[in-house]
Amino acid sequence: MICARESEPWGTGHTFVVWVQQDKQSGQVHSQGFGFYPKIEKVIVRLFTGDGAVRDESTKSASIKPWLLTHRLIVQVDRAQFEEGLNVKDRWLGSGIDYHLLNRNCTHFGHAVMTAIQLGAPEPEFGERPATYLARLMALNLGRRPSAAEPVTATLVNGQR
């Protein structure tokens, strides 16, 4: 699931990825979410750029407040795609990739995961905000590959779609 949320208390918003899996036998659901952040989160002091870091979204107070969530694109994938998405996260995790507020940010991390799972998502535009990017993806009806069973439509959290 690719998500966009508002920032707290202000800011451009945030894109993050949540991997959800359900054990078919027990029915238990496990999830983990990650996003790409500036390592030092006062990025404005460093003129919008600095070292980047992949962070566990469960440790971010804004990400556990459902009223800040604006968009979610739910995609069903097979095991290989699921693992490839996690591999992208692992590659970014210790890579030393620089963060840049306008052209290598949390949305680019989400795009890298979507590319790995072969979703066909277009690249984020320069400076595009997370909610704008997710809304654009949802308008393209990116949700599942045509070869899959019935399509899972993208949904806005606020119920507009």
PDB file of C-alpha atoms in Angstrom, residues 26-149:
ATOM      1  CA  SER A  26      -4.175 -18.408  11.033  1.00  0.00           C
ATOM      2  CA  GLY A  27      -5.726 -15.316   9.471  1.00  0.00           C
ATOM      3  CA  GLN A  28      -3.217 -13.120  11.301  1.00  0.00           C
ATOM      4  CA  VAL A  29      -2.274  -9.903   9.552  1.00  0.00           C
ATOM      5  CA  HIS A  30       1.237  -8.474   9.771  1.00  0.00           C
ATOM      6  CA  SER A  31       2.242  -5.068   8.490  1.00  0.00           C
ATOM      7  CA  GLN A  32       5.294  -2.868   8.359  1.00  0.00           C
ATOM      8  CA  GLY A  33       5.617   0.625   6.957  1.00  0.00           C
ATOM      9  CA  PHE A  34       8.653   2.626   5.908  1.00  0.00           C
ATOM     10  CA  GLY A  35       9.340   6.072   4.538  1.00  0.00           C
ATOM     11  CA  PHE A  36      12.365   8.063   3.402  1.00  0.00           C
ATOM     12  CA  TYR A  37      13.319  11.083   5.501  1.00  0.00           C
ATOM     13  CA  PRO A  38      16.208  13.473   5.879  1.00  0.00           C
ATOM     14  CA  LYS A  39      18.549  11.931   8.441  1.00  0.00           C
ATOM     15  CA  ILE A  40      18.535  15.243  10.283  1.00  0.00           C
ATOM     16  CA  GLU A  41      14.904  16.232  10.038  1.00  0.00           C
ATOM     17  CA  LYS A  42      15.567  19.969  10.181  1.00  0.00           C
ATOM     18  CA  VAL A  43      16.334  19.841   6.453  1.00  0.00           C
ATOM     19  CA  ILE A  44      15.525  23.530   5.848  1.00  0.00           C
ATOM     20  CA  VAL A  45      18.624  24.472   7.813  1.00  0.00           C
ATOM     21  CA  ARG A  46      20.671  22.548   5.237  1.00  0.00           C
ATOM     22  CA  LEU A  47      19.010  24.178   2.202  1.00  0.00           C
ATOM     23  CA  PHE A  48      16.612  21.296   1.489  1.00  0.00           C
ATOM     24  CA  THR A  49      19.275  18.595   1.224  1.00  0.00           C
ATOM     25  CA  GLY A  50      21.254  16.216   3.398  1.00  0.00           C
ATOM     26  CA  ASP A  51      21.823  12.580   4.200  1.00  0.00           C
ATOM     27  CA  GLY A  52      18.740  10.405   3.820  1.00  0.00           C
ATOM     28  CA  ALA A  53      17.406   7.668   6.073  1.00  0.00           C
ATOM     29  CA  VAL A  54      14.676   5.044   5.763  1.00  0.00           C
ATOM     30  CA  ARG A  55      12.581   5.119   8.921  1.00  0.00           C
ATOM     31  CA  ASP A  56       9.990   2.794  10.430  1.00  0.00           C
ATOM     32  CA  GLU A  57       6.671   4.627  10.143  1.00  0.00           C
ATOM     33  CA  SER A  58       5.420   3.133  13.412  1.00  0.00           C
ATOM     34  CA  THR A  59       7.957   5.366  15.175  1.00  0.00           C
ATOM     35  CA  LYS A  60       6.571   8.550  13.588  1.00  0.00           C
ATOM     36  CA  SER A  61       3.785  10.180  15.563  1.00  0.00           C
ATOM     37  CA  ALA A  62       2.159  11.666  12.445  1.00  0.00           C
ATOM     38  CA  SER A  63       1.953   8.280  10.710  1.00  0.00           C
ATOM     39  CA  ILE A  64      -0.096   6.696  13.464  1.00  0.00           C
ATOM     40  CA  LYS A  65      -2.747   9.446  13.376  1.00  0.00           C
ATOM     41  CA  PRO A  66      -5.345   8.263  10.858  1.00  0.00           C
ATOM     42  CA  TRP A  67      -6.870  11.720  10.394  1.00  0.00           C
ATOM     43  CA  LEU A  68      -3.630  12.871   8.720  1.00  0.00           C
ATOM     44  CA  LEU A  69      -3.829  10.139   6.050  1.00  0.00           C
ATOM     45  CA  THR A  70      -5.059  11.616   2.761  1.00  0.00           C
ATOM     46  CA  HIS A  71      -4.579   8.865   0.145  1.00  0.00           C
ATOM     47  CA  ARG A  72      -3.817   5.170  -0.032  1.00  0.00           C
ATOM     48  CA  LEU A  73      -3.207   3.123  -3.141  1.00  0.00           C
ATOM     49  CA  ILE A  74      -3.765  -0.545  -2.340  1.00  0.00           C
ATOM     50  CA  VAL A  75      -2.037  -3.011  -4.638  1.00  0.00           C
ATOM     51  CA  GLN A  76      -2.212  -6.795  -4.466  1.00  0.00           C
ATOM     52  CA  VAL A  77       1.070  -8.416  -5.424  1.00  0.00           C
ATOM     53  CA  ASP A  78       2.465 -11.910  -5.572  1.00  0.00           C
ATOM     54  CA  ARG A  79       5.209 -13.190  -3.244  1.00  0.00           C
ATOM     55  CA  ALA A  80       8.044 -12.275  -5.639  1.00  0.00           C
ATOM     56  CA  GLN A  81       6.805  -8.686  -6.008  1.00  0.00           C
ATOM     57  CA  PHE A  82       6.285  -8.390  -2.252  1.00  0.00           C
ATOM     58  CA  GLU A  83       9.881  -9.475  -1.642  1.00  0.00           C
ATOM     59  CA  GLU A  84      11.220  -7.205  -4.386  1.00  0.00           C
ATOM     60  CA  GLY A  85       9.476  -4.240  -2.765  1.00  0.00           C
ATOM     61  CA  LEU A  86      11.119  -5.115   0.547  1.00  0.00           C
ATOM     62  CA  ASN A  87      14.459  -5.457  -1.248  1.00  0.00           C
ATOM     63  CA  VAL A  88      14.122  -1.855  -2.442  1.00  0.00           C
ATOM     64  CA  LYS A  89      13.537  -0.766   1.142  1.00  0.00           C
ATOM     65  CA  ASP A  90      16.610  -2.732   2.251  1.00  0.00           C
ATOM     66  CA  ARG A  91      18.749  -1.209  -0.524  1.00  0.00           C
ATOM     67  CA  TRP A  92      17.714   2.316   0.459  1.00  0.00           C
ATOM     68  CA  LEU A  93      18.071   1.537   4.185  1.00  0.00           C
ATOM     69  CA  GLY A  94      21.848   1.524   4.391  1.00  0.00           C
ATOM     70  CA  SER A  95      22.732   3.090   1.073  1.00  0.00           C
ATOM     71  CA  GLY A  96      23.692   6.592   2.116  1.00  0.00           C
ATOM     72  CA  ILE A  97      21.322   7.995  -0.517  1.00  0.00           C
ATOM     73  CA  ASP A  98      21.078  11.753  -0.140  1.00  0.00           C
ATOM     74  CA  TYR A  99      17.716  13.325   0.613  1.00  0.00           C
ATOM     75  CA  HIS A 100      16.630  16.349  -1.406  1.00  0.00           C
ATOM     76  CA  LEU A 101      13.286  17.956  -0.616  1.00  0.00           C
ATOM     77  CA  LEU A 102      12.400  18.608  -4.268  1.00  0.00           C
ATOM     78  CA  ASN A 103      13.888  15.760  -6.299  1.00  0.00           C
ATOM     79  CA  ARG A 104      14.898  12.773  -4.121  1.00  0.00           C
ATOM     80  CA  ASN A 105      12.468  12.470  -1.272  1.00  0.00           C
ATOM     81  CA  CYS A 106       9.854  10.197   0.284  1.00  0.00           C
ATOM     82  CA  THR A 107       7.802  10.139  -2.927  1.00  0.00           C
ATOM     83  CA  HIS A 108      10.822   8.963  -4.920  1.00  0.00           C
ATOM     84  CA  PHE A 109      11.260   6.145  -2.407  1.00  0.00           C
ATOM     85  CA  GLY A 110       7.632   5.139  -2.982  1.00  0.00           C
ATOM     86  CA  HIS A 111       8.170   5.333  -6.737  1.00  0.00           C
ATOM     87  CA  ALA A 112      11.219   3.048  -6.474  1.00  0.00           C
ATOM     88  CA  VAL A 113       9.083   0.443  -4.697  1.00  0.00           C
ATOM     89  CA  MET A 114       6.312   0.797  -7.306  1.00  0.00           C
ATOM     90  CA  THR A 115       8.877   0.340 -10.079  1.00  0.00           C
ATOM     91  CA  ALA A 116      10.194  -2.824  -8.413  1.00  0.00           C
ATOM     92  CA  ILE A 117       6.714  -4.343  -8.219  1.00  0.00           C
ATOM     93  CA  GLN A 118       6.110  -3.348 -11.862  1.00  0.00           C
ATOM     94  CA  LEU A 119       3.135  -1.128 -11.138  1.00  0.00           C
ATOM     95  CA  GLY A 120       3.841   1.171 -14.088  1.00  0.00           C
ATOM     96  CA  ALA A 121       3.708   4.356 -12.023  1.00  0.00           C
ATOM     97  CA  PRO A 122       5.057   7.516 -13.669  1.00  0.00           C
ATOM     98  CA  GLU A 123       7.932   9.317 -12.005  1.00  0.00           C
ATOM     99  CA  PRO A 124       7.102  12.085  -9.556  1.00  0.00           C
ATOM    100  CA  GLU A 125       7.319  15.552 -11.046  1.00  0.00           C
ATOM    101  CA  PHE A 126       9.896  17.989  -9.683  1.00  0.00           C
ATOM    102  CA  GLY A 127       8.659  19.255  -6.314  1.00  0.00           C
ATOM    103  CA  GLU A 128       5.361  17.333  -6.530  1.00  0.00           C
ATOM    104  CA  ARG A 129       3.679  16.972  -3.148  1.00  0.00           C
ATOM    105  CA  PRO A 130       2.808  13.466  -1.901  1.00  0.00           C
ATOM    106  CA  ALA A 131      -0.979  13.952  -1.964  1.00  0.00           C
ATOM    107  CA  THR A 132      -0.817  15.362  -5.506  1.00  0.00           C
ATOM    108  CA  TYR A 133       1.304  12.442  -6.706  1.00  0.00           C
ATOM    109  CA  LEU A 134      -0.945   9.800  -5.132  1.00  0.00           C
ATOM    110  CA  ALA A 135      -4.046  11.502  -6.535  1.00  0.00           C
ATOM    111  CA  ARG A 136      -2.416  11.427  -9.983  1.00  0.00           C
ATOM    112  CA  LEU A 137      -1.648   7.706  -9.634  1.00  0.00           C
ATOM    113  CA  MET A 138      -5.193   6.992  -8.525  1.00  0.00           C
ATOM    114  CA  ALA A 139      -6.583   8.865 -11.530  1.00  0.00           C
ATOM    115  CA  LEU A 140      -4.558   6.459 -13.695  1.00  0.00           C
ATOM    116  CA  ASN A 141      -6.387   3.621 -11.915  1.00  0.00           C
ATOM    117  CA  LEU A 142      -3.171   1.940 -10.874  1.00  0.00           C
ATOM    118  CA  GLY A 143      -4.241  -0.802  -8.552  1.00  0.00           C
ATOM    119  CA  ARG A 144      -3.469  -4.192 -10.012  1.00  0.00           C
ATOM    120  CA  ARG A 145      -2.070  -5.713 -13.114  1.00  0.00           C
ATOM    121  CA  PRO A 146      -4.664  -6.561 -15.771  1.00  0.00           C
ATOM    122  CA  SER A 147      -3.676 -10.234 -15.614  1.00  0.00           C
ATOM    123  CA  ALA A 148      -4.761 -10.483 -11.977  1.00  0.00           C
ATOM    124  CA  ALA A 149      -8.219 -11.420 -10.783  1.00  0.00           C
TER     125      ALA A 149
END
